[in-house]
Amino acid sequence: MTEATAAPMGVRDILRIRDYRHLFGGQVVSDIGDGITFLLVLLVINDLTGGSTIAIALMAIAEAIPAFTVGLVAGVYVDRWNRRSIMLASDLLRAGIVLTFGLVASPELLPLLFVLGFVQASVSSFFRPARGALLPHIVPEEGLPAANGLAQASQVIGGVIGAGIAGLLFGLLGSGAIGFAIDAGTFLVSFLFISRIVASAGEISGEVRERAAGANVLSSLREGFGIVRHSRVLAGIIMAVAVTMLGLGAVNVLFVPLVVNELDVNPTWMAGIDAAQTVGMLAAAALVTTLVRRISPTSIITLGLIGIGVCIGLMTGVNAIWQVLVILVLVGLFVTPLQAMVQTLVQTSAPDASRGRVVSLIQAAMSTASVTSMALGGIFGQLIGIREVFFAAGVITLIAAGISFVMFRGVSGRPVSTPTAAEPA
């Protein structure tokens, strides 16, 4: 049956929500810090190892492992504890951890960086599902597409600003210590923003919390698996994103070596490279609300995967920096709507009492595939070449698009509050 409901909210509408402004403000600052650390870690490892793709892959793997180990357990407790409190504790812990990254200044200390990356990612495995589960308590369902689209825009803008700061600092100082200290400060600012959110927004109903607390971790995990297995939307998402990361994990590892080593581009160019993707992502973010009115969320996901797969494949033939810039603009056009719809569908399809576990399970599937891809990408980047790995990653992403098309066929996945035609039960 057709539901006559309110139209999707736009960006201005959700920014009028006080608690969302605090949540978003903390994210903006933290995203800049994340952008600084993400690039600095790669530049530090690249510098200390003389451009070893295997070392870069090891760091990426160390940061990905917690999602399918610690993260699974984290999802259980996100569905038991106050989600706002989890986010506050995570920010404080990560501030201290990131600050110690600056101690790694010689090849002999490189293993310490891997350990610290693992610990930070372990703490983050609590923060991410807590934030994903908290958002629907703050923003109405009709505002989730806009809120998630805005979050993607913030992430990429923060990444660009952070990459610019990181490239400048590393280019001038040859060290990442100051940049890591700045990132630690952004976590503290995020803590202040989140602390202003109403505490009750992070709570789960007393009856649900008491029932969850009475179950052991294993049974809670099994319940989460059951929820995903019996939801066509959630099962389709977890399969599509896992296969996608099986291709894109290698791209994340090999992108810096491709640009810095093969194209012989100065690291300070990384800010401009990220800016190219930002142009596309910002353009797409402004259209998320319009897109979801005209195209079903599941179709947006499928089309986004097709576009990204083609663009990654085109990276195989680049021989100039301007070609990379053009391709990344196109990638940005597909990434924002894709990620916004994935997050929205998870938030609207998973019950609140199990939303933390569902988010953690999806992240676990993505990280498992990503770790596999990173390991193979680092190895095959040395054996057969970086460009050939990019081509394979594009093909794998297109396979994910095919899986998405099959799993979502006949299912729109529109939020309940979005006007739509009759949909099969």
Short mmCIF file of C-alpha atoms in Angstrom, two decimals:
data_model
loop_
_atom_site.label_atom_id
_atom_site.label_comp_id
_atom_site.label_asym_id
_atom_site.label_seq_id
_atom_site.Cartn_x
_atom_site.Cartn_y
_atom_site.Cartn_z
CA MET A 1 0.00 0.00 0.00
CA THR A 2 1.08 3.57 -0.63
CA GLU A 3 1.96 5.73 2.37
CA ALA A 4 1.18 9.46 2.26
CA THR A 5 3.93 10.96 4.37
CA ALA A 6 6.10 14.03 4.73
CA ALA A 7 8.64 14.79 2.01
CA PRO A 8 12.33 14.09 2.72
CA MET A 9 14.02 16.80 4.79
CA GLY A 10 16.78 18.91 3.30
CA VAL A 11 20.12 19.96 4.79
CA ARG A 12 18.73 23.22 6.19
CA ASP A 13 15.96 21.32 7.94
CA ILE A 14 18.24 18.90 9.76
CA LEU A 15 20.69 21.66 10.73
CA ARG A 16 17.85 23.28 12.67
CA ILE A 17 17.94 20.30 15.05
CA ARG A 18 20.06 21.32 18.05
CA ASP A 19 21.50 17.91 18.92
CA TYR A 20 22.30 17.19 15.29
CA ARG A 21 24.28 20.43 15.04
CA HIS A 22 26.42 19.30 17.98
CA LEU A 23 26.87 15.83 16.50
CA PHE A 24 27.76 17.27 13.12
CA GLY A 25 30.05 19.92 14.59
CA GLY A 26 32.08 17.27 16.37
CA GLN A 27 32.28 15.22 13.20
CA VAL A 28 33.53 18.15 11.09
CA VAL A 29 36.44 18.84 13.43
CA SER A 30 37.25 15.15 13.88
CA ASP A 31 37.15 14.55 10.11
CA ILE A 32 39.89 17.15 9.62
CA GLY A 33 42.03 15.41 12.20
CA ASP A 34 41.38 12.03 10.60
CA GLY A 35 42.45 13.43 7.25
CA ILE A 36 45.71 14.64 8.77
CA THR A 37 46.53 11.30 10.40
CA PHE A 38 45.43 9.14 7.45
CA LEU A 39 47.84 10.80 5.03
CA LEU A 40 50.61 11.34 7.58
CA VAL A 41 50.70 7.65 8.47
CA LEU A 42 51.10 6.72 4.81
CA LEU A 43 53.76 9.36 4.22
CA VAL A 44 55.71 8.38 7.34
CA ILE A 45 55.70 4.69 6.41
CA ASN A 46 56.55 5.47 2.79
CA ASP A 47 59.47 7.61 3.96
CA LEU A 48 60.81 5.22 6.60
CA THR A 49 60.64 2.16 4.32
CA GLY A 50 61.69 3.74 1.03
CA GLY A 51 58.29 3.21 -0.60
CA SER A 52 57.45 -0.35 0.50
CA THR A 53 53.87 -1.20 -0.51
CA ILE A 54 53.98 -4.23 1.79
CA ALA A 55 54.67 -2.03 4.83
CA ILE A 56 51.79 0.27 3.87
CA ALA A 57 49.56 -2.78 3.46
CA LEU A 58 50.57 -4.06 6.91
CA MET A 59 49.52 -0.78 8.50
CA ALA A 60 46.20 -0.83 6.68
CA ILE A 61 45.64 -4.42 7.79
CA ALA A 62 46.48 -3.56 11.41
CA GLU A 63 43.83 -0.82 11.31
CA ALA A 64 41.25 -3.08 9.64
CA ILE A 65 41.54 -6.19 11.83
CA PRO A 66 39.67 -4.72 14.86
CA ALA A 67 36.47 -4.31 12.84
CA PHE A 68 35.99 -8.08 12.53
CA THR A 69 37.44 -8.98 15.92
CA VAL A 70 36.91 -6.30 18.56
CA GLY A 71 34.15 -4.73 16.48
CA LEU A 72 31.82 -7.72 16.70
CA VAL A 73 31.90 -7.59 20.49
CA ALA A 74 31.67 -3.79 20.41
CA GLY A 75 28.35 -3.99 18.57
CA VAL A 76 26.90 -6.07 21.39
CA TYR A 77 27.78 -3.45 24.01
CA VAL A 78 26.64 -0.58 21.79
CA ASP A 79 23.20 -2.20 22.06
CA ARG A 80 23.51 -2.33 25.87
CA TRP A 81 25.23 0.89 26.96
CA ASN A 82 24.40 4.55 26.47
CA ARG A 83 25.65 5.31 22.95
CA ARG A 84 26.50 8.93 23.73
CA SER A 85 28.69 7.81 26.63
CA ILE A 86 30.48 5.34 24.36
CA MET A 87 31.29 8.11 21.89
CA LEU A 88 32.61 10.39 24.63
CA ALA A 89 34.90 7.71 26.07
CA SER A 90 36.12 6.79 22.58
CA ASP A 91 37.12 10.38 21.79
CA LEU A 92 39.16 10.71 24.98
CA LEU A 93 40.97 7.43 24.41
CA ARG A 94 41.74 8.17 20.77
CA ALA A 95 43.14 11.58 21.62
CA GLY A 96 45.78 9.94 23.81
CA ILE A 97 46.56 7.17 21.32
CA VAL A 98 47.02 9.43 18.30
CA LEU A 99 49.33 11.70 20.26
CA THR A 100 51.77 8.80 20.68
CA PHE A 101 51.95 8.26 16.89
CA GLY A 102 54.52 11.06 16.82
CA LEU A 103 57.00 8.89 18.73
CA VAL A 104 57.63 6.80 15.59
CA ALA A 105 60.53 8.55 13.86
CA SER A 106 62.82 5.68 12.80
CA PRO A 107 62.42 2.35 10.95
CA GLU A 108 63.15 0.45 14.18
CA LEU A 109 60.02 1.93 15.80
CA LEU A 110 57.74 1.13 12.87
CA PRO A 111 56.19 -1.92 14.63
CA LEU A 112 55.01 0.46 17.37
CA LEU A 113 53.04 2.39 14.76
CA PHE A 114 51.30 -0.82 13.68
CA VAL A 115 50.37 -1.58 17.30
CA LEU A 116 49.07 1.94 17.92
CA GLY A 117 47.06 1.82 14.70
CA PHE A 118 45.47 -1.43 15.85
CA VAL A 119 44.58 0.02 19.27
CA GLN A 120 43.11 3.20 17.82
CA ALA A 121 41.01 1.22 15.34
CA SER A 122 39.80 -0.99 18.20
CA VAL A 123 38.48 2.05 20.06
CA SER A 124 36.94 3.39 16.84
CA SER A 125 35.06 0.10 16.42
CA PHE A 126 32.96 1.22 19.40
CA PHE A 127 32.51 4.81 18.19
CA ARG A 128 31.21 4.15 14.66
CA PRO A 129 28.28 1.82 15.47
CA ALA A 130 27.39 4.03 18.44
CA ARG A 131 27.14 7.05 16.17
CA GLY A 132 25.17 5.13 13.54
CA ALA A 133 22.73 3.89 16.17
CA LEU A 134 22.42 7.32 17.83
CA LEU A 135 21.62 9.31 14.67
CA PRO A 136 18.01 8.03 14.22
CA HIS A 137 17.30 9.17 17.81
CA ILE A 138 18.25 12.72 16.82
CA VAL A 139 17.10 13.04 13.21
CA PRO A 140 13.63 11.99 11.94
CA GLU A 141 13.53 9.19 9.41
CA GLU A 142 12.73 11.56 6.56
CA GLY A 143 15.91 13.49 7.40
CA LEU A 144 18.32 10.53 7.41
CA PRO A 145 19.25 10.66 3.69
CA ALA A 146 20.21 14.33 4.00
CA ALA A 147 22.04 13.75 7.31
CA ASN A 148 24.04 10.85 5.90
CA GLY A 149 24.79 12.75 2.71
CA LEU A 150 26.01 15.71 4.75
CA ALA A 151 28.18 13.36 6.80
CA GLN A 152 29.84 12.10 3.62
CA ALA A 153 30.47 15.66 2.46
CA SER A 154 32.00 16.53 5.82
CA GLN A 155 34.22 13.49 5.70
CA VAL A 156 35.66 14.34 2.31
CA ILE A 157 36.03 18.06 3.02
CA GLY A 158 37.73 17.24 6.30
CA GLY A 159 39.93 14.78 4.45
CA VAL A 160 40.97 17.44 1.94
CA ILE A 161 41.73 20.02 4.60
CA GLY A 162 43.52 17.41 6.69
CA ALA A 163 45.51 16.15 3.72
CA GLY A 164 46.55 19.69 2.89
CA ILE A 165 47.76 20.24 6.44
CA ALA A 166 49.51 16.86 6.51
CA GLY A 167 51.26 17.36 3.18
CA LEU A 168 52.39 20.84 4.16
CA LEU A 169 53.69 19.76 7.58
CA PHE A 170 55.47 16.69 6.25
CA GLY A 171 56.91 18.58 3.30
CA LEU A 172 58.29 21.32 5.56
CA LEU A 173 59.29 19.34 8.63
CA GLY A 174 59.78 15.79 7.34
CA SER A 175 57.94 14.58 10.46
CA GLY A 176 54.38 13.82 11.45
CA ALA A 177 54.61 14.63 15.18
CA ILE A 178 52.91 18.04 15.02
CA GLY A 179 50.17 16.74 12.72
CA PHE A 180 49.40 13.87 15.09
CA ALA A 181 49.20 16.36 17.98
CA ILE A 182 46.67 18.41 16.00
CA ASP A 183 44.56 15.30 15.42
CA ALA A 184 44.61 14.56 19.15
CA GLY A 185 43.26 18.05 19.74
CA THR A 186 40.39 17.48 17.29
CA PHE A 187 39.24 14.47 19.29
CA LEU A 188 39.02 16.67 22.38
CA VAL A 189 36.97 19.25 20.48
CA SER A 190 34.69 16.46 19.26
CA PHE A 191 34.29 15.36 22.89
CA LEU A 192 33.09 18.84 23.83
CA PHE A 193 30.52 18.91 21.02
CA ILE A 194 29.13 15.45 21.81
CA SER A 195 28.93 16.25 25.51
CA ARG A 196 26.31 18.90 24.64
CA ILE A 197 23.97 16.31 23.15
CA VAL A 198 21.10 15.37 25.47
CA ALA A 199 22.16 12.27 27.41
CA SER A 200 18.80 10.57 26.91
CA ALA A 201 19.40 10.49 23.13
CA GLY A 202 21.95 7.73 23.66
CA GLU A 203 19.68 5.52 25.76
CA ILE A 204 17.84 2.38 24.70
CA SER A 205 14.49 1.59 26.30
CA GLY A 206 14.85 0.05 29.76
CA GLU A 207 13.04 -3.16 28.83
CA VAL A 208 15.27 -3.79 25.80
CA ARG A 209 18.43 -2.94 27.74
CA GLU A 210 17.55 -5.31 30.57
CA ARG A 211 16.79 -8.14 28.14
CA ALA A 212 20.08 -7.56 26.25
CA ALA A 213 22.07 -7.44 29.49
CA GLY A 214 20.68 -10.82 30.48
CA ALA A 215 21.97 -12.48 27.31
CA ASN A 216 25.58 -13.54 26.82
CA VAL A 217 27.74 -12.05 24.09
CA LEU A 218 27.54 -15.10 21.83
CA SER A 219 23.76 -15.29 21.87
CA SER A 220 23.57 -11.54 21.21
CA LEU A 221 25.85 -11.98 18.20
CA ARG A 222 23.71 -14.83 16.89
CA GLU A 223 20.65 -12.62 17.20
CA GLY A 224 22.39 -9.94 15.15
CA PHE A 225 23.29 -12.47 12.44
CA GLY A 226 19.69 -13.62 12.37
CA ILE A 227 18.39 -10.08 11.83
CA VAL A 228 20.71 -9.59 8.85
CA ARG A 229 19.96 -13.02 7.41
CA HIS A 230 16.20 -12.48 7.46
CA SER A 231 16.31 -8.99 5.93
CA ARG A 232 16.70 -8.87 2.17
CA VAL A 233 17.88 -5.27 2.30
CA LEU A 234 20.49 -5.87 5.01
CA ALA A 235 21.70 -9.10 3.39
CA GLY A 236 22.03 -7.34 0.04
CA ILE A 237 23.99 -4.50 1.61
CA ILE A 238 26.42 -6.75 3.45
CA MET A 239 27.12 -8.84 0.33
CA ALA A 240 27.55 -5.85 -1.99
CA VAL A 241 29.82 -3.83 0.29
CA ALA A 242 31.95 -6.85 1.21
CA VAL A 243 32.67 -7.67 -2.44
CA THR A 244 33.30 -3.98 -3.15
CA MET A 245 35.94 -3.80 -0.43
CA LEU A 246 37.52 -6.95 -1.80
CA GLY A 247 38.51 -4.72 -4.70
CA LEU A 248 38.88 -1.29 -3.12
CA GLY A 249 41.05 -2.40 -0.20
CA ALA A 250 43.97 -2.80 -2.59
CA VAL A 251 43.25 0.62 -4.12
CA ASN A 252 43.44 2.27 -0.69
CA VAL A 253 46.85 0.71 -0.12
CA LEU A 254 48.32 1.43 -3.55
CA PHE A 255 46.95 4.89 -4.30
CA VAL A 256 49.79 6.83 -2.64
CA PRO A 257 52.51 4.67 -4.28
CA LEU A 258 50.77 5.13 -7.66
CA VAL A 259 50.73 8.91 -7.36
CA VAL A 260 53.98 9.54 -5.49
CA ASN A 261 56.20 6.82 -6.94
CA GLU A 262 54.89 5.93 -10.41
CA LEU A 263 53.67 9.39 -11.46
CA ASP A 264 56.49 11.09 -9.53
CA VAL A 265 54.14 13.60 -7.90
CA ASN A 266 55.22 15.62 -4.84
CA PRO A 267 53.32 14.65 -1.64
CA THR A 268 52.04 18.22 -1.31
CA TRP A 269 49.86 17.46 -4.36
CA MET A 270 47.76 15.07 -2.25
CA ALA A 271 45.58 17.94 -1.05
CA GLY A 272 44.79 18.91 -4.65
CA ILE A 273 44.09 15.30 -5.53
CA ASP A 274 41.65 14.96 -2.63
CA ALA A 275 40.08 18.28 -3.64
CA ALA A 276 39.21 16.81 -7.04
CA GLN A 277 37.17 14.04 -5.42
CA THR A 278 35.65 16.63 -3.09
CA VAL A 279 34.23 18.57 -6.04
CA GLY A 280 32.30 15.52 -7.17
CA MET A 281 31.23 14.52 -3.67
CA LEU A 282 29.97 18.00 -2.80
CA ALA A 283 28.01 18.22 -6.04
CA ALA A 284 26.45 14.83 -5.32
CA ALA A 285 25.80 15.66 -1.63
CA ALA A 286 23.73 18.66 -2.67
CA LEU A 287 21.56 16.35 -4.79
CA VAL A 288 21.05 13.45 -2.35
CA THR A 289 17.58 14.57 -1.27
CA THR A 290 16.54 15.14 -4.88
CA LEU A 291 17.94 11.78 -5.97
CA VAL A 292 16.10 9.80 -3.30
CA ARG A 293 12.83 11.39 -4.45
CA ARG A 294 13.39 10.21 -8.02
CA ILE A 295 15.51 7.05 -7.73
CA SER A 296 15.12 4.26 -5.20
CA PRO A 297 17.96 3.91 -2.66
CA THR A 298 18.75 0.39 -3.86
CA SER A 299 19.10 1.62 -7.45
CA ILE A 300 21.38 4.44 -6.27
CA ILE A 301 23.62 1.83 -4.64
CA THR A 302 23.79 -0.32 -7.79
CA LEU A 303 24.46 2.62 -10.12
CA GLY A 304 27.07 3.99 -7.72
CA LEU A 305 28.98 0.70 -7.73
CA ILE A 306 28.93 0.58 -11.53
CA GLY A 307 30.32 4.10 -11.76
CA ILE A 308 33.05 3.51 -9.20
CA GLY A 309 34.08 0.24 -10.84
CA VAL A 310 34.49 1.90 -14.23
CA CYS A 311 36.47 4.80 -12.75
CA ILE A 312 38.85 2.53 -10.83
CA GLY A 313 39.47 0.55 -14.00
CA LEU A 314 40.33 3.77 -15.85
CA MET A 315 43.09 4.47 -13.31
CA THR A 316 45.06 1.71 -15.01
CA GLY A 317 45.93 3.97 -17.92
CA VAL A 318 46.73 7.27 -16.20
CA ASN A 319 50.09 8.86 -17.00
CA ALA A 320 49.50 12.45 -15.89
CA ILE A 321 48.17 14.07 -12.75
CA TRP A 322 45.30 15.81 -14.56
CA GLN A 323 43.89 12.43 -15.58
CA VAL A 324 43.83 11.34 -11.93
CA LEU A 325 42.02 14.55 -11.03
CA VAL A 326 39.30 14.03 -13.64
CA ILE A 327 38.71 10.42 -12.61
CA LEU A 328 38.47 11.35 -8.93
CA VAL A 329 35.85 14.02 -9.69
CA LEU A 330 33.77 11.28 -11.30
CA VAL A 331 34.36 8.92 -8.37
CA GLY A 332 33.12 11.62 -6.00
CA LEU A 333 29.86 11.90 -7.92
CA PHE A 334 29.10 8.24 -7.20
CA VAL A 335 30.55 7.80 -3.71
CA THR A 336 28.41 10.23 -1.70
CA PRO A 337 24.95 8.97 -2.78
CA LEU A 338 26.14 5.36 -2.51
CA GLN A 339 27.43 5.67 1.04
CA ALA A 340 24.53 7.85 2.17
CA MET A 341 21.99 5.29 0.95
CA VAL A 342 23.86 2.37 2.53
CA GLN A 343 23.85 4.12 5.91
CA THR A 344 20.23 5.21 5.59
CA LEU A 345 19.03 1.71 4.68
CA VAL A 346 20.89 0.19 7.63
CA GLN A 347 19.43 2.76 10.03
CA THR A 348 15.87 2.29 8.77
CA SER A 349 15.96 -1.50 8.27
CA ALA A 350 17.61 -2.55 11.55
CA PRO A 351 15.63 -2.31 14.81
CA ASP A 352 17.05 0.19 17.29
CA ALA A 353 17.77 -2.51 19.87
CA SER A 354 20.07 -4.35 17.42
CA ARG A 355 21.32 -1.48 15.27
CA GLY A 356 24.76 -1.46 16.87
CA ARG A 357 25.29 -5.15 16.11
CA VAL A 358 24.07 -4.78 12.53
CA VAL A 359 26.44 -1.87 11.88
CA SER A 360 29.30 -3.85 13.45
CA LEU A 361 28.52 -6.94 11.35
CA ILE A 362 28.56 -4.90 8.16
CA GLN A 363 31.83 -3.26 9.16
CA ALA A 364 33.25 -6.69 10.01
CA ALA A 365 32.34 -8.03 6.57
CA MET A 366 33.85 -4.98 4.90
CA SER A 367 37.04 -5.17 6.94
CA THR A 368 37.49 -8.90 6.36
CA ALA A 369 37.26 -8.34 2.62
CA SER A 370 39.40 -5.21 2.87
CA VAL A 371 42.17 -6.96 4.81
CA THR A 372 42.23 -9.75 2.24
CA SER A 373 42.39 -7.20 -0.57
CA MET A 374 45.10 -5.16 1.17
CA ALA A 375 47.28 -8.19 1.72
CA LEU A 376 46.89 -9.34 -1.87
CA GLY A 377 47.22 -5.78 -3.18
CA GLY A 378 50.49 -5.19 -1.37
CA ILE A 379 51.90 -8.48 -2.64
CA PHE A 380 50.64 -8.23 -6.22
CA GLY A 381 51.56 -4.55 -6.37
CA GLN A 382 55.16 -5.72 -6.07
CA LEU A 383 54.79 -8.81 -8.29
CA ILE A 384 52.65 -7.73 -11.25
CA GLY A 385 52.44 -3.95 -10.89
CA ILE A 386 50.22 -1.35 -9.26
CA ARG A 387 48.23 -0.53 -12.40
CA GLU A 388 47.25 -4.15 -12.97
CA VAL A 389 45.91 -4.33 -9.42
CA PHE A 390 43.78 -1.24 -10.08
CA PHE A 391 42.25 -2.91 -13.14
CA ALA A 392 41.38 -6.03 -11.11
CA ALA A 393 39.82 -3.84 -8.40
CA GLY A 394 37.57 -2.19 -10.99
CA VAL A 395 36.36 -5.57 -12.24
CA ILE A 396 35.61 -6.76 -8.70
CA THR A 397 33.61 -3.61 -8.00
CA LEU A 398 31.51 -4.23 -11.11
CA ILE A 399 30.84 -7.75 -9.82
CA ALA A 400 29.58 -6.15 -6.59
CA ALA A 401 27.23 -4.01 -8.68
CA GLY A 402 25.85 -7.19 -10.25
CA ILE A 403 25.25 -8.69 -6.81
CA SER A 404 23.50 -5.50 -5.73
CA PHE A 405 21.23 -5.61 -8.80
CA VAL A 406 20.22 -9.22 -8.15
CA MET A 407 19.69 -8.87 -4.38
CA PHE A 408 17.73 -5.61 -4.59
CA ARG A 409 15.63 -6.51 -7.62
CA GLY A 410 12.03 -5.56 -6.88
CA VAL A 411 12.95 -3.85 -3.60
CA SER A 412 13.23 -0.06 -3.46
CA GLY A 413 14.42 0.25 0.13
CA ARG A 414 12.88 3.71 0.43
CA PRO A 415 12.51 5.12 3.95
CA VAL A 416 8.95 4.73 5.19
CA SER A 417 8.52 8.49 5.27
CA THR A 418 9.34 8.88 1.57
CA PRO A 419 6.27 8.89 -0.71
CA THR A 420 6.41 5.87 -2.95
CA ALA A 421 4.32 3.47 -4.98
CA ALA A 422 3.17 0.10 -3.73
CA GLU A 423 6.06 -2.20 -2.84
CA PRO A 424 5.92 -5.99 -2.42
CA ALA A 425 6.03 -7.19 1.17
#
